[in-house]
Amino acid sequence: MTTFSADEDFARRFDAEDPLQQFREKFHLPLGENGKPLIYLAGNSLGLMPKAVRETLEQELDDWAKLAVDAHLQAQTPWYSYHETLREPMARLIGAKPTEVICMNGLTVNLHLMMATFYRPTKSRFKILMEEPAFPSDTYAIKTQIVHHGLDPKDTLILAGPRKGEFTLRTNDIVDLIEKNADQLALVMIAGVNFFTGQFFDISTITKVAQKRGITVGIDLAHAIGNVPVSLHDWKVDFAVWCSYKYLNAGPGAVGGAFLHERHATNIELPRLAGWFGNDPNTRFRLHLEPEFIPVPSADGWQISNPPIFSMAPLRASLAIFDEAGGIEPLRAKSIKLTGYLQFLLELAPGKRQSGSDRYGVITPREAGSRGCQVSILVREHPKELFNKLEAVGVKCDFREPNVIRAAPTPLYNTFHDVWRFAKILREHQ
Ligand SMILES: *Cc1c(COP(=O)(O)O)cnc(C)c1O
């Protein structure tokens, strides 16, 4: 248990003692109008650019210029197998085996591909349980999958929402909902960390309960990967999907990823939507001579197209930073302190007024084990004005309609002093 203090000196001292302090230098920090770095708390939306990305990307441009088609095999990092360079560092971040991981496409595309394999509704088992509020892209993907199978989302989709007057979900309520619908549920599709509240779900418990009743479990790691430790293999999660431009800092539209548990990844009988890069490499280049699809017996068997090199190069550079930092554990240790500090400062003066009502309050769970680095602040009066004031003084966070400000101090490049300044500005504008 860390004891915090509200003095500026305290923030400075924590930064000086931070074993990860030199990592901030590895990123480009956007500057405000005064020429000073912004207080960047939007890494949950778009992570900052690692300085090493430029060189990694230029290498691929050079190889293209100099080698053209020969770069597929002769580039410094051959393009043909470029995705293979990502699977080990990626697997380390999510507690997976390298053969359970494939980096490809965008998150939502991967969600569709995983559902093509894992959502195969029958007359008796056809329902899907997801959390509310969910990210709209996930909702669209799930609803259109349901319609694609000729079903109606109205009788198919079960939403697990917070209780009246609460903002986050109780694990017991999720479990009860699974139990109540167990015979009809085909799939539980839930986030690792909820995009809106920052709640970190108890994936292990949810997975155990669902699988005991024969239900498949998929996890959307968009806000979890690079933020909180997960053990997808040990938790026996069936599949997971993620994007890489949030906490992974791999740049706009960066290539996403998918996890398939070993027991599925190696099962070449599983139905899927296929393309040539999921095919056995031994016969892949026989092209028209091999009309039968023979999947690679790993997550690679779900890869459809050849790897997008310019989207993967930044991801290579950014994953190297996670390895250099010692993986997710030391980052999580700092993150717990950093976000705990923000929580502490916000609770010092949570906008209390004479009337006793608060202008704003934190809706993210208080316990470190139930959240990642994001703190969601519900603003009860003039939320947009408060957000605009923050922007005007050099804070970059984000606003979710109608009244939530999300701020995510990330352990790789944010400082305790960033958090201290953010909290001070917020207090001044109560
Ligand atoms: C960021 C995010 C997405 C984005 O989907 P893309 O396909 O990468 O554009 C989807 N779902 C969740 C939960 C997200 O947080």
Coordinates of C-alpha atoms and ligand atoms in Angstrom, one line a residue:
M1 CA 0.0 0.0 0.0
T2 CA 1.6 3.3 -1.1
T3 CA 1.1 6.4 1.0
F4 CA 0.6 9.5 -1.2
S5 CA 0.9 13.2 -0.4
A6 CA -0.6 16.1 -2.3
D7 CA 2.7 18.2 -2.4
E8 CA 4.3 18.9 -5.7
D9 CA 7.6 17.7 -4.2
F10 CA 6.0 14.3 -3.6
A11 CA 5.3 14.0 -7.4
R12 CA 8.8 15.0 -8.2
R13 CA 10.3 12.6 -5.8
F14 CA 8.2 9.7 -7.1
D15 CA 9.4 10.5 -10.6
A16 CA 13.0 10.6 -9.5
E17 CA 12.6 7.2 -7.9
D18 CA 10.7 5.7 -10.8
P19 CA 12.8 2.8 -12.4
L20 CA 11.0 3.3 -15.7
Q21 CA 11.5 7.1 -15.9
Q22 CA 13.9 6.9 -18.9
F23 CA 11.2 5.4 -21.1
R24 CA 9.4 8.7 -21.5
E25 CA 12.4 9.8 -23.6
K26 CA 11.7 7.1 -26.1
F27 CA 8.5 8.8 -27.3
H28 CA 7.6 11.9 -29.2
L29 CA 5.6 14.1 -26.8
P30 CA 3.3 16.5 -28.7
L31 CA 3.8 20.1 -27.7
G32 CA 1.2 22.6 -26.7
E33 CA 0.9 26.2 -27.9
N34 CA 3.4 27.3 -25.2
G35 CA 6.0 24.9 -26.7
K36 CA 5.9 22.7 -23.7
P37 CA 4.8 19.0 -23.8
L38 CA 1.1 18.5 -23.4
I39 CA -0.1 16.5 -20.4
Y40 CA -0.9 13.6 -22.6
L41 CA -3.5 11.3 -21.0
A42 CA -5.0 10.0 -24.2
G43 CA -2.9 6.8 -24.6
N44 CA -6.1 4.8 -24.3
S45 CA -7.2 6.3 -27.5
L46 CA -3.9 6.7 -29.5
G47 CA -0.6 5.9 -27.9
L48 CA 2.4 8.2 -28.5
M49 CA 4.8 7.6 -31.3
P50 CA 8.0 5.7 -30.3
K51 CA 11.0 7.5 -31.7
A52 CA 12.4 4.2 -32.9
V53 CA 9.4 3.8 -35.3
R54 CA 10.9 6.1 -37.9
E55 CA 14.0 4.1 -38.4
T56 CA 12.1 0.8 -38.4
L57 CA 9.7 2.1 -41.0
E58 CA 12.5 3.6 -43.1
Q59 CA 14.3 0.3 -43.2
E60 CA 11.2 -1.2 -44.9
L61 CA 11.0 1.7 -47.3
D62 CA 14.6 1.3 -48.2
D63 CA 14.2 -2.4 -48.7
W64 CA 11.2 -1.8 -51.0
A65 CA 13.2 0.8 -53.0
K66 CA 16.3 -1.4 -53.3
L67 CA 15.0 -4.9 -53.5
A68 CA 11.4 -4.6 -54.6
V69 CA 9.9 -8.0 -55.0
D70 CA 13.0 -9.7 -53.7
A71 CA 12.4 -8.1 -50.3
H72 CA 9.8 -10.8 -49.6
L73 CA 12.7 -13.1 -48.9
Q74 CA 15.8 -10.9 -48.8
A75 CA 14.8 -7.8 -46.8
Q76 CA 16.6 -7.4 -43.5
T77 CA 13.4 -8.7 -41.9
P78 CA 11.9 -10.8 -44.8
W79 CA 8.4 -9.6 -45.6
Y80 CA 7.2 -13.1 -46.3
S81 CA 7.3 -14.0 -42.6
Y82 CA 7.2 -10.6 -41.1
H83 CA 4.2 -11.5 -38.9
E84 CA 6.4 -14.2 -37.2
T85 CA 8.6 -11.5 -35.7
L86 CA 5.6 -10.1 -33.7
R87 CA 4.1 -13.2 -32.2
E88 CA 6.6 -13.8 -29.4
P89 CA 6.7 -10.3 -27.9
M90 CA 2.9 -10.2 -28.4
A91 CA 2.4 -13.5 -26.7
R92 CA 4.4 -12.4 -23.7
L93 CA 2.1 -9.4 -23.2
I94 CA -1.1 -11.5 -23.0
G95 CA 0.1 -14.7 -21.4
A96 CA -0.2 -16.8 -24.6
K97 CA 2.0 -19.2 -26.4
P98 CA 3.4 -17.8 -29.6
T99 CA 1.5 -20.3 -31.7
E100 CA -1.7 -18.9 -30.2
V101 CA -1.2 -15.4 -31.6
I102 CA -1.6 -13.9 -35.0
C103 CA -1.1 -10.2 -35.8
M104 CA -3.5 -9.3 -38.7
N105 CA -6.2 -6.9 -39.8
G106 CA -8.1 -4.5 -37.5
L107 CA -9.8 -5.4 -34.3
T108 CA -13.4 -5.4 -35.7
V109 CA -12.3 -7.5 -38.7
N110 CA -10.7 -10.0 -36.4
L111 CA -13.9 -10.1 -34.2
H112 CA -15.8 -11.0 -37.3
L113 CA -13.3 -13.7 -38.3
M114 CA -13.3 -15.2 -34.8
M115 CA -17.1 -15.2 -34.8
A116 CA -17.1 -16.9 -38.2
T117 CA -15.3 -19.8 -36.4
F118 CA -16.8 -19.7 -32.9
Y119 CA -20.3 -18.4 -33.3
R120 CA -22.2 -21.2 -35.0
P121 CA -25.7 -20.9 -33.6
T122 CA -27.9 -23.9 -33.4
K123 CA -31.7 -24.1 -32.7
S124 CA -31.1 -24.4 -29.0
R125 CA -27.8 -22.6 -28.5
F126 CA -27.8 -19.2 -30.2
K127 CA -27.5 -16.4 -27.7
I128 CA -24.6 -14.0 -27.1
L129 CA -23.9 -12.2 -23.9
M130 CA -22.0 -9.0 -24.0
E131 CA -21.4 -6.1 -21.6
E132 CA -23.2 -2.7 -21.6
P133 CA -22.1 -0.2 -22.4
A134 CA -20.0 -1.8 -25.1
F135 CA -17.9 -0.1 -27.8
P136 CA -20.2 0.5 -30.8
S137 CA -18.0 -1.4 -33.3
D138 CA -18.3 -4.5 -31.2
T139 CA -22.1 -4.1 -31.0
Y140 CA -22.3 -3.6 -34.7
A141 CA -20.2 -6.6 -35.4
I142 CA -22.1 -8.9 -33.0
K143 CA -25.5 -7.7 -34.2
T144 CA -24.7 -8.1 -37.9
Q145 CA -23.3 -11.6 -37.2
I146 CA -26.6 -12.5 -35.6
V147 CA -28.5 -11.2 -38.6
H148 CA -26.1 -12.9 -40.9
H149 CA -27.2 -16.2 -39.3
G150 CA -30.9 -15.3 -40.0
L151 CA -31.6 -14.5 -36.3
D152 CA -33.0 -11.4 -34.6
P153 CA -30.7 -9.5 -32.2
K154 CA -33.8 -8.8 -30.0
D155 CA -34.1 -12.4 -28.9
T156 CA -30.5 -13.3 -29.3
L157 CA -28.4 -10.6 -27.6
I158 CA -28.2 -10.5 -23.8
L159 CA -26.7 -7.3 -22.3
A160 CA -25.0 -7.4 -18.9
G161 CA -25.3 -3.8 -17.6
P162 CA -24.7 -2.1 -14.3
R163 CA -27.4 -2.0 -11.6
K164 CA -29.6 1.0 -11.3
G165 CA -27.6 3.9 -9.8
E166 CA -24.3 2.0 -10.4
F167 CA -21.7 2.5 -13.2
T168 CA -19.8 -0.7 -13.2
L169 CA -20.7 -4.4 -13.4
R170 CA -20.7 -6.9 -10.6
T171 CA -19.0 -10.1 -11.4
N172 CA -21.8 -12.0 -9.6
D173 CA -24.4 -10.3 -11.8
I174 CA -22.6 -11.5 -14.9
V175 CA -22.3 -15.0 -13.5
D176 CA -26.0 -15.1 -12.6
L177 CA -26.9 -13.9 -16.1
I178 CA -24.7 -16.7 -17.6
E179 CA -26.2 -19.3 -15.4
K180 CA -29.8 -18.1 -16.1
N181 CA -29.3 -18.4 -19.9
A182 CA -26.7 -21.2 -19.8
D183 CA -28.6 -23.6 -22.0
Q184 CA -29.2 -21.1 -24.8
L185 CA -25.9 -19.2 -24.7
A186 CA -23.5 -19.9 -27.5
L187 CA -21.0 -17.2 -26.7
V188 CA -19.9 -14.8 -24.0
M189 CA -18.2 -11.8 -25.7
I190 CA -16.8 -9.4 -23.1
A191 CA -14.1 -6.7 -22.9
G192 CA -11.0 -7.2 -20.8
V193 CA -11.2 -3.6 -19.7
N194 CA -14.4 -1.6 -20.5
F195 CA -13.7 1.4 -22.7
F196 CA -16.1 3.7 -20.9
T197 CA -15.6 3.0 -17.2
G198 CA -12.1 1.5 -17.3
Q199 CA -13.4 -1.5 -15.3
F200 CA -11.1 -4.6 -15.6
F201 CA -13.4 -7.6 -15.6
D202 CA -12.7 -10.9 -13.8
I203 CA -12.0 -12.8 -17.0
S204 CA -10.8 -15.9 -15.3
T205 CA -14.0 -16.3 -13.3
I206 CA -16.3 -15.4 -16.2
T207 CA -14.5 -17.9 -18.4
K208 CA -14.6 -20.7 -15.9
V209 CA -18.3 -20.3 -15.2
A210 CA -19.2 -20.0 -18.9
Q211 CA -17.1 -22.9 -20.1
K212 CA -18.5 -25.2 -17.4
R213 CA -21.8 -24.7 -19.2
G214 CA -20.4 -25.4 -22.6
I215 CA -20.3 -21.7 -23.6
T216 CA -17.5 -20.2 -25.7
V217 CA -15.7 -17.2 -24.3
G218 CA -14.2 -14.4 -26.4
I219 CA -12.4 -11.3 -25.0
D220 CA -12.0 -7.9 -26.6
L221 CA -8.6 -6.7 -25.3
A222 CA -8.7 -3.3 -27.0
H223 CA -8.3 -1.5 -23.6
A224 CA -6.5 -4.3 -21.8
I225 CA -3.5 -5.1 -23.9
G226 CA -0.4 -3.3 -22.8
N227 CA -2.4 -2.0 -19.8
V228 CA -3.1 -4.9 -17.5
P229 CA -1.6 -8.4 -17.2
V230 CA -3.8 -11.2 -18.6
S231 CA -3.1 -14.9 -18.8
L232 CA -5.2 -16.0 -21.8
H233 CA -3.6 -19.4 -22.1
D234 CA -3.9 -20.4 -18.4
W235 CA -7.4 -18.9 -18.1
K236 CA -8.3 -21.1 -21.1
V237 CA -10.1 -18.2 -22.9
D238 CA -11.3 -19.5 -26.3
F239 CA -10.3 -16.5 -28.3
A240 CA -9.4 -12.8 -28.1
V241 CA -9.0 -9.8 -30.4
W242 CA -7.3 -6.5 -30.0
C243 CA -6.0 -3.4 -31.7
S244 CA -2.4 -2.0 -31.3
Y245 CA -2.8 1.8 -31.6
K246 CA -4.0 2.3 -28.0
Y247 CA -1.7 1.2 -25.2
L248 CA 0.6 -0.6 -27.6
N249 CA 1.6 2.7 -29.3
A250 CA 1.8 1.2 -32.8
G251 CA 0.3 4.1 -34.6
P252 CA -3.0 4.9 -36.3
G253 CA -4.8 1.9 -37.8
A254 CA -1.9 -0.3 -36.8
V255 CA -2.4 -4.0 -37.4
G256 CA -4.5 -5.7 -34.7
G257 CA -4.3 -9.3 -33.5
A258 CA -6.1 -12.4 -32.5
F259 CA -5.6 -15.1 -29.9
L260 CA -6.9 -18.6 -30.3
H261 CA -6.3 -21.0 -27.5
E262 CA -4.0 -23.8 -28.4
R263 CA -6.8 -26.4 -28.4
H264 CA -8.5 -24.4 -31.2
A265 CA -5.4 -23.0 -32.9
T266 CA -4.1 -26.5 -33.7
N267 CA -7.4 -27.8 -34.8
I268 CA -7.3 -27.7 -38.6
E269 CA -10.9 -29.0 -38.8
L270 CA -12.3 -25.8 -37.4
P271 CA -14.3 -23.9 -39.9
R272 CA -13.0 -20.4 -40.8
L273 CA -12.9 -17.8 -43.5
A274 CA -9.6 -18.5 -45.3
G275 CA -7.0 -17.0 -47.5
W276 CA -3.6 -18.0 -48.8
F277 CA -1.6 -16.8 -45.8
G278 CA -3.4 -19.2 -43.6
N279 CA -2.4 -22.1 -45.8
D280 CA 0.5 -24.4 -45.2
P281 CA 3.6 -22.5 -46.3
N282 CA 4.9 -25.7 -48.0
T283 CA 2.2 -25.5 -50.6
R284 CA 1.3 -21.8 -50.5
F285 CA 3.3 -20.8 -53.5
R286 CA 2.1 -23.5 -55.7
L287 CA -0.8 -21.1 -56.1
H288 CA -3.4 -22.4 -58.6
L289 CA -1.9 -25.9 -58.4
E290 CA -3.3 -26.2 -54.8
P291 CA -7.0 -25.5 -54.8
E292 CA -7.5 -27.3 -51.4
F293 CA -7.0 -25.1 -48.3
I294 CA -4.7 -26.8 -45.8
P295 CA -4.5 -24.5 -42.7
V296 CA -1.4 -24.0 -40.7
P297 CA -1.9 -25.8 -37.4
S298 CA -1.6 -22.6 -35.3
A299 CA -3.2 -19.2 -35.0
D300 CA -1.5 -18.4 -38.4
G301 CA -4.1 -20.6 -39.9
W302 CA -6.6 -17.7 -39.6
Q303 CA -4.3 -15.2 -41.4
I304 CA -5.9 -14.4 -44.7
S305 CA -3.7 -12.0 -46.6
N306 CA 0.0 -11.3 -46.8
P307 CA 1.3 -9.2 -43.9
P308 CA 0.9 -5.3 -44.2
I309 CA 4.6 -4.4 -43.7
F310 CA 4.2 -0.7 -43.1
S311 CA 1.5 -1.3 -40.5
M312 CA 3.6 -4.0 -38.8
A313 CA 6.9 -2.2 -38.7
P314 CA 5.8 0.4 -36.0
L315 CA 4.4 -2.5 -33.9
R316 CA 7.8 -4.2 -34.0
A317 CA 9.4 -1.1 -32.7
S318 CA 6.8 -0.5 -30.0
L319 CA 6.8 -4.1 -28.8
A320 CA 10.5 -3.9 -28.4
I321 CA 10.0 -1.2 -25.8
F322 CA 7.7 -3.4 -23.8
D323 CA 10.3 -6.0 -23.7
E324 CA 13.0 -3.5 -22.8
A325 CA 10.8 -2.3 -19.9
G326 CA 10.8 -5.9 -18.6
G327 CA 7.3 -6.8 -19.8
I328 CA 3.9 -5.9 -18.4
E329 CA 4.6 -6.7 -14.8
P330 CA 6.9 -3.7 -13.9
L331 CA 4.7 -1.5 -16.0
R332 CA 1.7 -2.6 -14.1
A333 CA 3.4 -2.0 -10.8
K334 CA 4.1 1.6 -11.9
S335 CA 0.6 2.0 -13.4
I336 CA -1.1 1.0 -10.1
K337 CA 0.9 3.7 -8.3
L338 CA 0.3 6.3 -11.0
T339 CA -3.4 5.8 -11.3
G340 CA -3.7 5.3 -7.5
Y341 CA -2.1 8.7 -7.1
L342 CA -4.6 10.3 -9.5
Q343 CA -7.5 8.7 -7.6
F344 CA -6.0 10.0 -4.4
L345 CA -5.6 13.5 -5.7
L346 CA -9.1 13.6 -7.2
E347 CA -10.6 12.4 -3.9
L348 CA -8.8 15.1 -1.9
A349 CA -11.1 17.7 -3.3
P350 CA -13.7 16.1 -5.4
G351 CA -15.5 19.3 -6.3
K352 CA -17.3 19.5 -3.0
R353 CA -19.6 22.5 -2.8
Q354 CA -21.7 24.1 -0.1
S355 CA -24.8 22.4 -1.3
G356 CA -23.1 19.0 -0.8
S357 CA -23.4 18.0 -4.4
D358 CA -20.2 17.1 -6.3
R359 CA -19.5 18.6 -9.7
Y360 CA -17.6 15.4 -10.7
G361 CA -16.9 12.0 -9.4
V362 CA -14.8 9.0 -10.5
I363 CA -16.9 6.1 -11.9
T364 CA -13.9 3.7 -12.4
P365 CA -13.6 1.0 -9.7
R366 CA -11.5 2.1 -6.8
E367 CA -9.6 -1.3 -6.3
A368 CA -6.5 -1.5 -8.4
G369 CA -7.3 -5.1 -9.3
S370 CA -10.6 -4.0 -11.0
R371 CA -9.1 -1.3 -13.2
G372 CA -6.2 -0.5 -15.5
C373 CA -4.6 2.9 -15.8
Q374 CA -7.7 4.8 -17.1
V375 CA -9.8 6.9 -14.7
S376 CA -13.3 7.9 -16.0
I377 CA -14.6 11.1 -14.4
L378 CA -18.3 11.8 -14.6
V379 CA -19.0 15.5 -14.7
R380 CA -22.5 16.4 -13.5
E381 CA -22.5 20.1 -14.5
H382 CA -21.2 21.7 -17.7
P383 CA -19.1 18.7 -18.6
K384 CA -18.1 20.0 -22.0
E385 CA -17.0 23.3 -20.6
L386 CA -14.7 21.6 -18.1
F387 CA -13.3 19.5 -20.9
N388 CA -12.6 22.5 -23.0
K389 CA -10.9 24.2 -20.1
L390 CA -8.6 21.2 -19.7
E391 CA -7.8 21.3 -23.4
A392 CA -7.1 25.1 -23.3
V393 CA -4.4 24.6 -20.6
G394 CA -2.6 21.8 -22.4
V395 CA -4.3 18.6 -21.1
K396 CA -5.0 16.0 -23.7
C397 CA -7.6 13.6 -22.5
D398 CA -10.9 12.6 -24.1
F399 CA -14.6 13.2 -23.8
R400 CA -17.3 10.6 -24.0
E401 CA -20.8 11.8 -24.5
P402 CA -22.7 12.8 -22.6
N403 CA -20.6 13.7 -19.6
V404 CA -17.5 11.5 -19.1
I405 CA -13.9 12.6 -19.2
R406 CA -11.5 9.8 -19.6
A407 CA -7.9 10.2 -18.5
A408 CA -5.3 7.4 -18.8
P409 CA -1.9 8.0 -17.3
T410 CA 0.3 5.3 -18.9
P411 CA 3.3 4.0 -17.2
L412 CA 5.6 4.1 -20.3
Y413 CA 5.5 7.9 -20.8
N414 CA 3.5 9.6 -18.1
T415 CA 4.9 11.0 -15.0
F416 CA 3.6 11.5 -11.4
H417 CA 4.1 15.2 -12.1
D418 CA 1.8 15.0 -15.2
V419 CA -0.9 13.5 -12.9
W420 CA -0.3 16.1 -10.2
R421 CA -0.7 18.9 -12.7
F422 CA -3.8 17.4 -14.2
A423 CA -5.4 17.0 -10.8
K424 CA -4.5 20.6 -9.9
I425 CA -6.1 22.0 -13.0
L426 CA -9.2 20.0 -12.4
R427 CA -9.4 21.3 -8.8
E428 CA -9.0 24.9 -10.0
H429 CA -12.0 24.4 -12.3
Q430 CA -14.4 22.7 -9.9
Ligands
LIG1 C1 -10.8 0.9 -29.9 C2 -11.8 -0.1 -30.0 C3 -12.3 -0.7 -31.2 C4 -11.8 -0.2 -32.5 O1 -12.0 -1.1 -33.5 P1 -11.1 -1.0 -34.9 O2 -11.6 -2.2 -35.6 O3 -9.7 -1.2 -34.4 O4 -11.3 0.3 -35.5 C5 -13.2 -1.7 -31.1 N1 -13.6 -2.2 -29.9 C6 -13.2 -1.7 -28.7 C7 -13.7 -2.2 -27.5 C8 -12.3 -0.6 -28.7 O5 -11.9 -0.1 -27.6

